[in-house]
Amino acid sequence: MQRYPELVGKTYNVRTFGCQMNLHDSERVAGVLDECGCIGVATPEEADIVVYMTCCVRENADTRLYGQATSMISAPKPPSGRRVVAIGGCIAQRDGERLRKHIPNADVVFGTSALASVPELLSKAFEDRHGQIEVDTVEKDRGFSTDLPSHRAQSFHAWVPIMTGCNNFCTYCIVPYVRGREKSRLMESVVAECQRLVDDGVREITLLGQNVNSYGRNIYGEPRFAELLRKVGQTGVDRIRFTSSNPKDLSDETIAAMAQTPNVMPHLHLAVQSGSTRVLKAMHRSYTREGYLQLVDKLRGAMPDIALSTDIIVGFPGETEEDFQDTLSLVREVGFSSAFTFIYSKRPGTPAAKIVDATPHEVIQDRFDRLADLVADLAHEANQKDLHTDVEVLVEGPSKRDDSVLVGHSQKNQTVHFVPPAGYTEEDLIGKLVQVHVDKAKTWYLRGAMVGEPR
């Protein structure tokens, strides 16, 4: 990589908002800065370079960004005397130079396809003393960020993008407008990257895309995600996960590949968004309530112990109480192990933003609260199935609340807590697979004691 003298020795801090794709992009930005001789620090206040990797799926992400980025105006200057604020990701792609309206101290703006240009943009910003903003939001003819170095947050886990963009254009969603149309990587490239990661000691790989089920369509003429799953399984990685998964493209071949590939974890995040066929049609989700439930039956027929999680939007414009009751009944019927629930957030530029809806906010909030209560009840019920059993856990590190307790995730993606047994330190166990005998099953976590030897 080309050297940029202005960046050598500069400190940096990367703050990430939003989805797993943003987390991966943040790791690539950190990797690029490392290659330029920069030094990562723990807080923005310490940094010469503060990078915000942004999400624009919901309005509160904009608000958080504006607040945190503008707070740097009054923060003490770093020892170098000059701080550069860079905004990347989806908000940067959407707004470009217009971000200066909300963030007057923004020096650099780079879009979702412009990670490789970050060093050049930062270098120009440090050279410039007249406050000019450096912007790169060009998308055309750019490759994947997977060619860039990565500074992974965890040595034992890696994000592997298999595609970018989305062709679905759900009426509430801004993603196709900021991430572009679907573009898949060559299968050989994905598998080769996964093999390198396994050889480097990675235990768990998460395959990423806005809709992984349609992987390969733009290259091969038809989706080949099932084949990709099987080939990644052959790398010998201990665990494979993937996200996001659109129900309309979840094929029988993919379900079979999940069931027949032992290192694919028995957990699937399958966003339903609503249990009402009428609302699903208004959302342009391209499946029905009945079709979703049929998929669930197929998944449980192939993998009886699979844990299912989902996303649900409450208060989509025009949603009635009857529609909401359809959502509650679907949630009960599926028995989700967890769900991300959201109150609808109007995103300018999307078709749904033009729909006038007179539903009072307090009605929508009440629906949201009822749904959240139901999801919590079902999560607690799902966790009881693993009480007094042994679950395999990939150990990630100490608990944020109690550093004497280690935390990791089960194969079904449950959070699991345990105290290291005598003779083991956290360094002995982080990144290892251990068996934990569960003696406590709460709503959002399991707790138990480690049994046997780590591997």
Coordinates of C-alpha atoms in Angstrom, one line a residue, residues 97-254:
E97 CA -20.9 16.9 1.1
R98 CA -24.3 17.9 2.5
L99 CA -23.3 16.3 5.8
R100 CA -21.5 19.6 6.5
K101 CA -25.0 21.1 7.2
H102 CA -25.4 18.8 10.2
I103 CA -21.7 18.2 11.1
P104 CA -19.8 21.4 10.5
N105 CA -16.5 19.8 11.7
A106 CA -16.6 17.0 9.1
D107 CA -13.4 16.9 7.2
V108 CA -13.7 13.7 5.2
V109 CA -16.8 11.9 3.7
F110 CA -16.4 8.5 2.0
G111 CA -19.1 6.2 0.7
T112 CA -19.8 2.5 1.0
S113 CA -17.5 1.6 -1.9
A114 CA -14.7 4.1 -1.2
L115 CA -12.8 2.4 1.7
A116 CA -9.6 2.2 -0.3
S117 CA -9.6 6.0 -0.7
V118 CA -9.6 6.7 3.0
P119 CA -5.8 7.2 3.4
E120 CA -5.7 9.7 0.5
L121 CA -8.7 11.6 1.7
L122 CA -7.3 11.8 5.2
S123 CA -3.8 12.9 3.9
K124 CA -5.4 15.7 2.0
A125 CA -7.4 16.8 5.0
F126 CA -4.3 17.0 7.1
E127 CA -2.5 19.0 4.4
D128 CA -5.4 21.4 4.0
R129 CA -5.6 24.4 6.4
H130 CA -8.6 26.1 4.8
G131 CA -11.4 23.8 5.9
Q132 CA -12.2 22.2 2.6
I133 CA -14.1 18.9 2.9
E134 CA -12.7 15.9 1.1
V135 CA -15.5 13.7 -0.4
D136 CA -15.5 10.3 -2.3
T137 CA -18.9 8.6 -2.8
V138 CA -18.2 7.2 -6.3
E139 CA -19.6 3.6 -6.6
K140 CA -19.0 2.6 -10.3
D141 CA -16.3 0.2 -11.2
R142 CA -15.0 -0.4 -7.7
G143 CA -14.1 -3.8 -6.4
F144 CA -14.8 -5.4 -3.0
S145 CA -13.2 -4.1 0.2
T146 CA -12.1 -7.7 0.9
D147 CA -8.9 -6.9 -1.0
L148 CA -8.0 -4.5 1.8
P149 CA -6.1 -5.4 5.0
S150 CA -8.3 -6.0 8.0
H151 CA -7.9 -5.3 11.7
R152 CA -10.3 -7.8 13.2
A153 CA -11.9 -7.1 16.5
Q154 CA -11.6 -10.8 17.4
S155 CA -8.9 -13.2 16.2
F156 CA -11.2 -16.2 16.4
H157 CA -14.1 -14.7 14.4
A158 CA -14.2 -13.1 10.9
W159 CA -16.8 -11.3 8.8
V160 CA -16.7 -12.4 5.1
P161 CA -18.8 -10.4 2.7
I162 CA -20.1 -12.5 -0.2
M163 CA -22.1 -9.8 -1.9
T164 CA -23.1 -6.2 -1.6
G165 CA -26.3 -4.3 -2.5
C166 CA -29.9 -5.4 -2.8
N167 CA -32.4 -5.7 -5.6
N168 CA -35.6 -6.0 -3.5
F169 CA -36.5 -2.4 -2.9
C170 CA -38.7 -3.0 0.1
T171 CA -40.8 0.2 0.4
Y172 CA -39.4 1.2 3.8
C173 CA -35.8 0.5 3.2
I174 CA -33.0 2.9 2.1
V175 CA -30.3 0.2 1.7
P176 CA -30.6 -0.3 -2.1
Y177 CA -30.2 3.5 -2.6
V178 CA -27.0 3.6 -0.5
R179 CA -25.5 0.2 -1.1
G180 CA -26.5 -0.2 -4.7
R181 CA -27.7 -3.2 -6.6
E182 CA -26.7 -6.8 -5.9
K183 CA -23.1 -7.6 -6.8
S184 CA -21.7 -11.0 -5.8
R185 CA -18.1 -12.1 -5.3
L186 CA -16.8 -15.0 -7.3
M187 CA -17.3 -18.2 -5.3
E188 CA -13.6 -19.1 -5.6
S189 CA -12.6 -15.8 -4.0
V190 CA -15.0 -16.3 -1.1
V191 CA -13.9 -19.9 -0.4
A192 CA -10.2 -18.9 -0.7
E193 CA -10.6 -16.1 1.8
C194 CA -12.4 -18.5 4.2
Q195 CA -9.6 -21.0 3.9
R196 CA -7.0 -18.4 4.6
L197 CA -8.9 -17.4 7.7
V198 CA -9.2 -20.9 8.9
D199 CA -5.4 -21.4 8.4
D200 CA -4.9 -18.3 10.5
G201 CA -6.9 -19.8 13.4
V202 CA -10.4 -18.4 12.9
R203 CA -13.0 -20.6 14.5
E204 CA -16.2 -18.9 13.3
I205 CA -17.0 -17.2 10.0
T206 CA -20.1 -15.1 9.4
L207 CA -21.0 -14.7 5.7
L208 CA -22.4 -11.3 5.0
G209 CA -24.8 -9.8 2.4
Q210 CA -27.9 -7.7 2.3
N211 CA -29.7 -10.9 1.0
V212 CA -27.3 -13.8 1.1
N213 CA -30.0 -16.2 -0.3
S214 CA -29.7 -14.6 -3.7
Y215 CA -25.9 -14.8 -3.7
G216 CA -24.4 -15.4 -7.2
R217 CA -27.5 -14.4 -9.3
N218 CA -25.7 -11.6 -11.0
I219 CA -22.7 -13.7 -11.9
Y220 CA -24.0 -17.2 -12.5
G221 CA -27.6 -16.4 -13.6
E222 CA -29.1 -18.1 -10.6
P223 CA -28.5 -18.1 -6.8
R224 CA -25.8 -20.5 -5.7
F225 CA -25.8 -19.9 -2.0
A226 CA -26.4 -23.5 -1.1
E227 CA -23.3 -24.6 -3.0
L228 CA -21.3 -21.8 -1.3
L229 CA -22.3 -23.0 2.1
R230 CA -21.2 -26.5 1.4
K231 CA -17.8 -25.3 0.0
V232 CA -17.2 -23.1 3.0
G233 CA -18.0 -26.0 5.2
Q234 CA -15.3 -28.0 3.5
T235 CA -12.6 -25.5 4.7
G236 CA -12.8 -27.1 8.1
V237 CA -14.0 -23.9 10.0
D238 CA -15.7 -24.9 13.2
R239 CA -18.7 -22.6 12.9
I240 CA -20.5 -20.9 9.9
R241 CA -23.2 -18.3 10.3
F242 CA -24.8 -16.0 7.7
T243 CA -26.9 -12.9 7.5
S244 CA -29.1 -11.4 6.2
S245 CA -31.6 -13.9 4.8
N246 CA -34.7 -12.9 2.9
P247 CA -37.5 -15.4 3.1
K248 CA -38.5 -14.9 -0.5
D249 CA -35.2 -16.4 -1.7
L250 CA -34.7 -19.2 0.9
S251 CA -34.6 -22.3 -1.3
D252 CA -35.1 -25.9 -0.5
E253 CA -31.4 -26.4 -1.7
T254 CA -30.2 -23.9 0.9

